[in-house]
Amino acid sequence: MSELLFEIGTEEIPAGYIEPALTFLGRAAEKHLAELNLQYGNIRTVGTPRRLTLAVDDLQERQPDRVVEHTGPSRQAGFDTEGNPSKAAMGFARSRGIAVEDLKIVETPKGEYLVAVEQVNGVATIELLPDVLAKLVREMPFPKSMRWGDGNIAFARPIQWLVAIFGGKVVDISIDQVRAGDSTAGHRFMAPGPIAVTGFDEYQEKLLKNWVIVDPAERRQAVVDEVQKAASGHNGTPILDEELVNTVTNLVEIPWGVCGSFDEKFLELPREVLVTSMREHQKYFPVADARGDLLPLFVAVNNTRVDDRELAVNGHQRVLRARLEDGLFFFREDKKSRLADRRQDLEGIV
């Protein structure tokens, strides 16, 4: 029994694609391994915007040998009344590569039939994996896929590297001119160099040292911790919308939270407008006081280490300010007319 590690390294995959892709990866691996009659232990999938990874524990190193019975013509059609083999029996035996004398007669619900028994030797798993892994890549569904270069594969984003290791050996597979190896990549900006790995545990440990939290559950908790820490420094409580937390988790490989502010005049806007501007458009977390009222604060999560916090905060504040200025302008314009005064404008609408 050996471990399989398979990583598909890509350009940044849209956040909403990652969780369904990992679910598919695990289920498809179960399906294809079962079809090959290979036993295995635990199957795990992890990923970030730049990688989709499969790990299979205790995967059988070779298919078991098996006996296959091929059913041919009926006994009546295979032998005449004197017991001599007919052309049907001889043709069936020849097609199975055995002598007529080696055919067996088996009782079935439909009567007696000739059967050719074949001993099939199992194939080494490492020889079967190239086809299995290629299927996992080619069959993976996405809402939208793309093609690149002069290759013939469609995927969510261009594939940049592949890691395929079984029992400490590299699996001989090449997909769309990308050959698998034993080296992954760390964080795009903070640790872009190649990182040699031999198994899943080492893979996770080395990636963490190179600024990548590859397990989505661990990365999600890190996002929550970063957001809460950033807001607590300003005596506020972040509004942790589950959907936004999940989205941000799949937008970053490692989270770095910063707390920014906006002019209090924007609190004139309805809560829904403020929250939508921050949450939906910018992927920022609104911040509230102890009573639940919005504060003129927000938390942004960055994908890189923030060395110059002031610079990062100013950038986020500038983007949000422009959006809120537009919202406040239209809100004030709308308030200049009462709803009752707008009835006449609706008369021409069918």
Coordinates of C-alpha atoms in Angstrom, one line a residue:
M1 CA 0.0 0.0 0.0
S2 CA 1.4 3.4 -1.0
E3 CA 0.3 7.1 -1.0
L4 CA -0.8 9.0 -4.1
L5 CA -0.3 12.7 -4.3
F6 CA -1.6 14.6 -7.3
E7 CA -1.6 18.4 -7.6
I8 CA -2.9 20.4 -10.6
G9 CA -1.1 23.8 -10.5
T10 CA -2.9 26.6 -12.3
E11 CA -3.3 30.3 -12.9
E12 CA -5.8 31.8 -10.4
I13 CA -9.1 29.9 -10.5
P14 CA -12.3 31.8 -9.7
A15 CA -13.3 31.4 -6.0
G16 CA -16.7 29.8 -6.8
Y17 CA -15.1 27.1 -8.9
I18 CA -12.8 25.6 -6.2
E19 CA -15.1 23.8 -3.8
P20 CA -17.1 22.0 -6.5
A21 CA -13.9 21.1 -8.3
L22 CA -12.5 19.5 -5.2
T23 CA -15.7 17.6 -4.6
F24 CA -15.6 16.3 -8.1
L25 CA -11.9 15.4 -7.8
G26 CA -12.5 13.1 -4.7
R27 CA -15.6 11.4 -6.1
A28 CA -14.1 10.9 -9.6
A29 CA -11.0 9.3 -8.0
E30 CA -13.2 6.9 -6.0
K31 CA -15.0 6.0 -9.2
H32 CA -12.0 5.4 -11.4
L33 CA -10.0 3.5 -8.7
A34 CA -13.0 1.2 -8.1
E35 CA -13.4 0.5 -11.8
L36 CA -9.8 -0.7 -11.8
N37 CA -10.5 -2.9 -8.7
L38 CA -7.9 -1.1 -6.7
Q39 CA -8.3 -0.9 -2.9
Y40 CA -7.5 2.3 -1.1
G41 CA -7.8 4.1 2.2
N42 CA -8.7 7.7 2.9
I43 CA -9.2 10.2 0.0
R44 CA -8.5 13.8 0.7
T45 CA -8.8 16.9 -1.5
V46 CA -7.4 20.4 -0.7
G47 CA -6.9 23.4 -2.8
T48 CA -6.3 27.2 -3.2
P49 CA -6.9 29.6 -6.1
R50 CA -3.6 28.2 -7.7
R51 CA -3.9 24.5 -7.0
L52 CA -6.3 21.5 -6.8
T53 CA -4.9 18.6 -4.9
L54 CA -5.8 14.9 -4.4
A55 CA -4.2 12.6 -1.8
V56 CA -5.1 8.9 -1.6
D57 CA -3.8 6.9 1.4
D58 CA -3.0 3.2 1.3
L59 CA -3.5 2.7 -2.4
Q60 CA -2.9 -0.8 -3.6
E61 CA 0.3 -1.1 -5.5
R62 CA -1.0 -3.6 -8.0
Q63 CA -4.3 -4.9 -9.2
P64 CA -5.2 -8.3 -7.9
D65 CA -5.1 -11.2 -10.3
R66 CA -8.6 -12.3 -11.3
V67 CA -10.4 -15.0 -13.1
V68 CA -12.7 -13.9 -15.9
E69 CA -15.3 -16.3 -17.4
H70 CA -16.4 -15.6 -21.1
T71 CA -19.7 -17.2 -22.1
G72 CA -19.9 -18.7 -25.5
P73 CA -22.6 -20.7 -27.4
S74 CA -24.9 -23.1 -25.7
R75 CA -23.8 -26.7 -25.2
Q76 CA -26.4 -27.9 -27.8
A77 CA -24.9 -25.5 -30.4
G78 CA -21.4 -26.3 -29.4
F79 CA -21.4 -30.1 -29.8
D80 CA -23.3 -32.5 -32.1
T81 CA -25.1 -35.6 -30.8
E82 CA -21.8 -37.6 -30.9
G83 CA -20.0 -35.0 -28.8
N84 CA -17.9 -33.5 -31.5
P85 CA -17.3 -29.8 -31.4
S86 CA -19.2 -27.7 -33.9
K87 CA -17.8 -24.7 -35.8
A88 CA -19.4 -22.4 -33.2
A89 CA -17.4 -24.1 -30.4
M90 CA -14.1 -24.1 -32.3
G91 CA -14.6 -20.5 -33.3
F92 CA -15.3 -19.5 -29.8
A93 CA -12.3 -21.3 -28.4
R94 CA -10.0 -19.8 -31.1
S95 CA -11.3 -16.3 -30.3
R96 CA -10.3 -16.8 -26.7
G97 CA -6.9 -18.3 -27.5
I98 CA -7.5 -21.7 -26.0
A99 CA -8.1 -25.3 -27.2
V100 CA -11.7 -26.6 -27.5
E101 CA -10.8 -29.2 -24.9
D102 CA -10.2 -26.4 -22.4
L103 CA -13.8 -25.1 -22.7
K104 CA -15.9 -25.7 -19.7
I105 CA -19.7 -26.4 -19.5
V106 CA -21.5 -24.3 -17.0
E107 CA -25.1 -24.6 -15.9
T108 CA -27.0 -21.2 -16.2
P109 CA -30.6 -20.2 -15.7
K110 CA -30.9 -20.4 -19.5
G111 CA -29.4 -23.9 -19.7
E112 CA -25.8 -25.2 -20.3
Y113 CA -23.3 -23.0 -22.0
L114 CA -19.7 -23.2 -23.0
V115 CA -17.4 -21.0 -21.0
A116 CA -13.8 -20.0 -21.5
V117 CA -11.9 -19.3 -18.3
E118 CA -9.2 -16.6 -18.5
Q119 CA -6.6 -15.9 -15.9
V120 CA -6.0 -12.1 -15.9
N121 CA -2.9 -10.8 -14.2
G122 CA -3.1 -7.5 -12.4
V123 CA -1.3 -4.4 -13.6
A124 CA 1.0 -2.3 -11.5
T125 CA -0.9 0.7 -10.2
I126 CA 1.8 3.2 -11.3
E127 CA 1.2 2.0 -14.9
L128 CA -2.5 2.6 -14.5
L129 CA -2.3 6.0 -12.9
P130 CA -1.4 8.1 -16.0
D131 CA -4.7 7.3 -17.6
V132 CA -6.7 7.8 -14.3
L133 CA -5.1 11.1 -13.6
A134 CA -5.6 12.4 -17.1
K135 CA -9.3 11.5 -16.8
L136 CA -9.6 13.5 -13.6
V137 CA -8.2 16.6 -15.3
R138 CA -10.2 16.2 -18.6
E139 CA -13.5 15.3 -17.0
M140 CA -13.5 18.1 -14.4
P141 CA -16.5 20.3 -15.0
F142 CA -16.5 24.1 -14.6
P143 CA -19.1 26.8 -15.2
K144 CA -16.8 28.2 -17.9
S145 CA -13.6 26.6 -19.2
M146 CA -10.9 28.0 -21.4
R147 CA -8.3 26.8 -23.9
W148 CA -4.8 28.2 -24.2
G149 CA -1.7 27.8 -26.4
D150 CA -1.9 25.2 -29.0
G151 CA -3.1 22.4 -26.7
N152 CA -6.4 20.6 -26.9
I153 CA -7.5 20.6 -23.2
A154 CA -10.2 22.8 -21.6
F155 CA -9.8 23.8 -18.0
A156 CA -10.9 26.6 -15.7
R157 CA -7.5 28.3 -16.1
P158 CA -4.2 27.3 -17.8
I159 CA -2.3 24.5 -16.1
Q160 CA 1.2 25.6 -15.1
W161 CA 2.6 22.5 -13.3
L162 CA 1.7 19.0 -12.2
V163 CA 2.8 17.0 -9.2
A164 CA 2.1 13.2 -9.4
I165 CA 3.9 11.0 -6.9
F166 CA 3.0 7.4 -6.0
G167 CA 5.0 5.5 -3.5
G168 CA 7.7 8.0 -3.6
K169 CA 8.1 7.7 -7.4
V170 CA 7.0 10.3 -10.0
V171 CA 4.1 9.1 -12.2
D172 CA 4.9 9.3 -15.9
I173 CA 2.2 11.6 -17.1
S174 CA 2.0 14.7 -19.3
I175 CA -1.1 16.7 -19.8
D176 CA -1.2 19.4 -22.5
Q177 CA 2.6 19.5 -22.7
V178 CA 3.0 19.9 -18.9
R179 CA 5.0 16.9 -17.5
A180 CA 4.4 15.9 -13.9
G181 CA 7.2 16.0 -11.4
D182 CA 7.8 16.1 -7.7
S183 CA 8.0 19.9 -7.3
T184 CA 5.2 22.2 -6.3
A185 CA 5.2 26.1 -6.1
G186 CA 4.8 28.3 -3.1
H187 CA 3.0 31.6 -2.8
R188 CA 3.2 33.5 -6.2
F189 CA 4.8 36.6 -4.7
M190 CA 6.4 35.6 -1.4
A191 CA 7.8 32.1 -2.3
P192 CA 7.5 31.5 -6.1
G193 CA 10.4 29.0 -6.4
P194 CA 10.0 25.2 -6.9
I195 CA 9.5 23.1 -3.7
A196 CA 10.4 19.4 -3.9
V197 CA 8.0 17.1 -2.0
T198 CA 7.7 13.3 -1.5
G199 CA 4.2 13.0 0.1
F200 CA 1.1 14.7 1.3
D201 CA 2.2 15.6 4.9
E202 CA 5.5 17.0 3.7
Y203 CA 3.6 18.8 0.9
Q204 CA 1.3 20.6 3.4
E205 CA 4.2 21.4 5.8
K206 CA 6.5 22.9 3.1
L207 CA 3.7 24.9 1.5
L208 CA 2.8 26.4 4.9
K209 CA 6.5 27.4 5.3
N210 CA 6.2 29.0 1.9
W211 CA 3.1 31.1 2.7
V212 CA 0.4 28.8 1.4
I213 CA -2.4 27.3 3.6
V214 CA -3.5 24.5 1.3
D215 CA -6.3 23.1 3.4
P216 CA -9.5 25.2 2.8
A217 CA -10.8 24.5 6.3
E218 CA -7.6 25.7 7.9
R219 CA -7.4 28.7 5.6
R220 CA -11.0 29.6 6.4
Q221 CA -10.3 29.7 10.1
A222 CA -7.2 31.8 9.4
V223 CA -9.4 34.3 7.4
V224 CA -11.9 34.5 10.4
D225 CA -9.0 35.0 12.8
E226 CA -7.4 37.7 10.7
V227 CA -10.7 39.6 10.3
Q228 CA -11.5 39.5 14.0
K229 CA -8.0 40.5 14.9
A230 CA -8.0 43.5 12.5
A231 CA -11.4 44.7 13.8
S232 CA -10.7 44.2 17.5
G233 CA -7.8 46.7 17.3
H234 CA -10.5 49.3 16.5
N235 CA -13.0 48.2 19.2
G236 CA -15.3 46.8 16.6
T237 CA -16.8 43.4 15.7
P238 CA -16.8 42.2 12.1
I239 CA -20.0 41.0 10.5
L240 CA -18.9 37.5 9.4
D241 CA -21.2 36.6 6.6
E242 CA -20.7 32.9 5.9
E243 CA -20.9 33.3 2.1
L244 CA -18.3 36.1 2.2
V245 CA -16.0 34.1 4.4
N246 CA -16.2 31.2 2.0
T247 CA -15.5 33.4 -1.0
V248 CA -12.5 35.2 0.6
T249 CA -11.1 31.8 1.7
N250 CA -10.9 30.9 -2.0
L251 CA -9.5 34.2 -3.1
V252 CA -6.3 33.9 -1.1
E253 CA -3.6 31.4 -0.4
I254 CA -2.9 32.9 3.0
P255 CA -4.9 35.8 4.5
W256 CA -3.6 39.1 5.9
G257 CA -6.3 41.4 7.3
V258 CA -6.3 45.2 7.6
C259 CA -8.9 47.5 9.0
G260 CA -9.8 50.6 7.1
S261 CA -12.2 53.4 7.6
F262 CA -14.5 55.7 5.7
D263 CA -16.1 59.1 6.3
E264 CA -18.9 59.1 8.8
K265 CA -21.1 61.0 6.3
F266 CA -21.6 57.7 4.5
L267 CA -23.5 56.3 7.5
E268 CA -26.4 58.3 6.1
L269 CA -26.8 55.6 3.5
P270 CA -29.2 52.7 4.4
R271 CA -27.4 49.8 6.0
E272 CA -28.2 47.6 3.1
V273 CA -26.4 49.9 0.7
L274 CA -23.3 50.2 2.8
V275 CA -23.1 46.4 3.4
T276 CA -23.7 45.6 -0.2
S277 CA -21.0 48.1 -1.3
M278 CA -18.5 46.5 1.1
R279 CA -19.5 42.9 0.9
E280 CA -20.6 42.2 -2.6
H281 CA -18.5 44.7 -4.6
Q282 CA -15.3 44.8 -2.7
K283 CA -15.3 41.6 -0.6
Y284 CA -14.8 43.7 2.6
F285 CA -16.2 42.8 6.0
P286 CA -18.4 45.5 7.6
V287 CA -17.7 46.3 11.3
A288 CA -20.3 47.0 13.9
D289 CA -20.3 48.2 17.5
A290 CA -21.6 46.3 20.6
R291 CA -25.2 47.2 19.7
G292 CA -24.9 46.0 16.1
D293 CA -24.8 49.4 14.5
L294 CA -22.4 49.9 11.7
L295 CA -19.2 51.7 12.4
P296 CA -17.3 53.7 9.7
L297 CA -14.9 50.8 9.4
F298 CA -14.3 47.7 7.3
V299 CA -11.8 44.8 7.1
A300 CA -10.1 43.8 3.9
V301 CA -8.2 40.6 3.5
N302 CA -5.1 40.6 1.4
N303 CA -3.4 37.7 -0.4
T304 CA 0.1 39.0 0.5
R305 CA 1.9 40.0 3.7
V306 CA 1.2 43.6 4.5
D307 CA 4.5 45.3 5.3
D308 CA 3.3 48.8 4.8
R309 CA -0.1 48.7 6.5
E310 CA -0.9 52.4 5.9
L311 CA -0.3 52.0 2.2
A312 CA -2.5 48.9 2.0
V313 CA -5.3 50.6 4.0
N314 CA -5.2 53.8 1.9
G315 CA -5.6 51.7 -1.3
H316 CA -8.7 49.9 0.0
Q317 CA -10.2 53.2 1.4
R318 CA -9.7 54.9 -1.9
V319 CA -11.6 52.3 -3.8
L320 CA -14.4 52.1 -1.3
R321 CA -14.7 55.9 -1.0
A322 CA -15.4 56.2 -4.8
R323 CA -18.1 53.6 -4.6
L324 CA -19.8 55.2 -1.6
E325 CA -19.6 58.7 -3.1
D326 CA -21.6 57.4 -6.0
G327 CA -24.1 55.7 -3.7
L328 CA -24.6 58.7 -1.5
F329 CA -25.1 61.0 -4.5
F330 CA -27.9 58.8 -6.0
F331 CA -29.4 58.3 -2.5
R332 CA -29.7 62.0 -1.9
E333 CA -31.0 62.6 -5.4
D334 CA -33.7 60.0 -4.9
K335 CA -34.7 61.6 -1.6
K336 CA -35.5 64.9 -3.3
S337 CA -38.8 63.3 -4.6
R338 CA -41.4 61.6 -2.5
L339 CA -42.6 58.2 -3.6
A340 CA -46.1 59.6 -4.0
D341 CA -44.8 62.1 -6.4
R342 CA -43.5 59.3 -8.7
R343 CA -46.9 57.8 -9.3
Q344 CA -47.4 59.8 -12.4
D345 CA -44.1 58.5 -13.9
L346 CA -45.6 55.0 -13.6
E347 CA -48.7 55.6 -15.6
G348 CA -47.1 54.9 -18.9
I349 CA -45.8 51.6 -17.8
V350 CA -47.8 48.5 -18.9

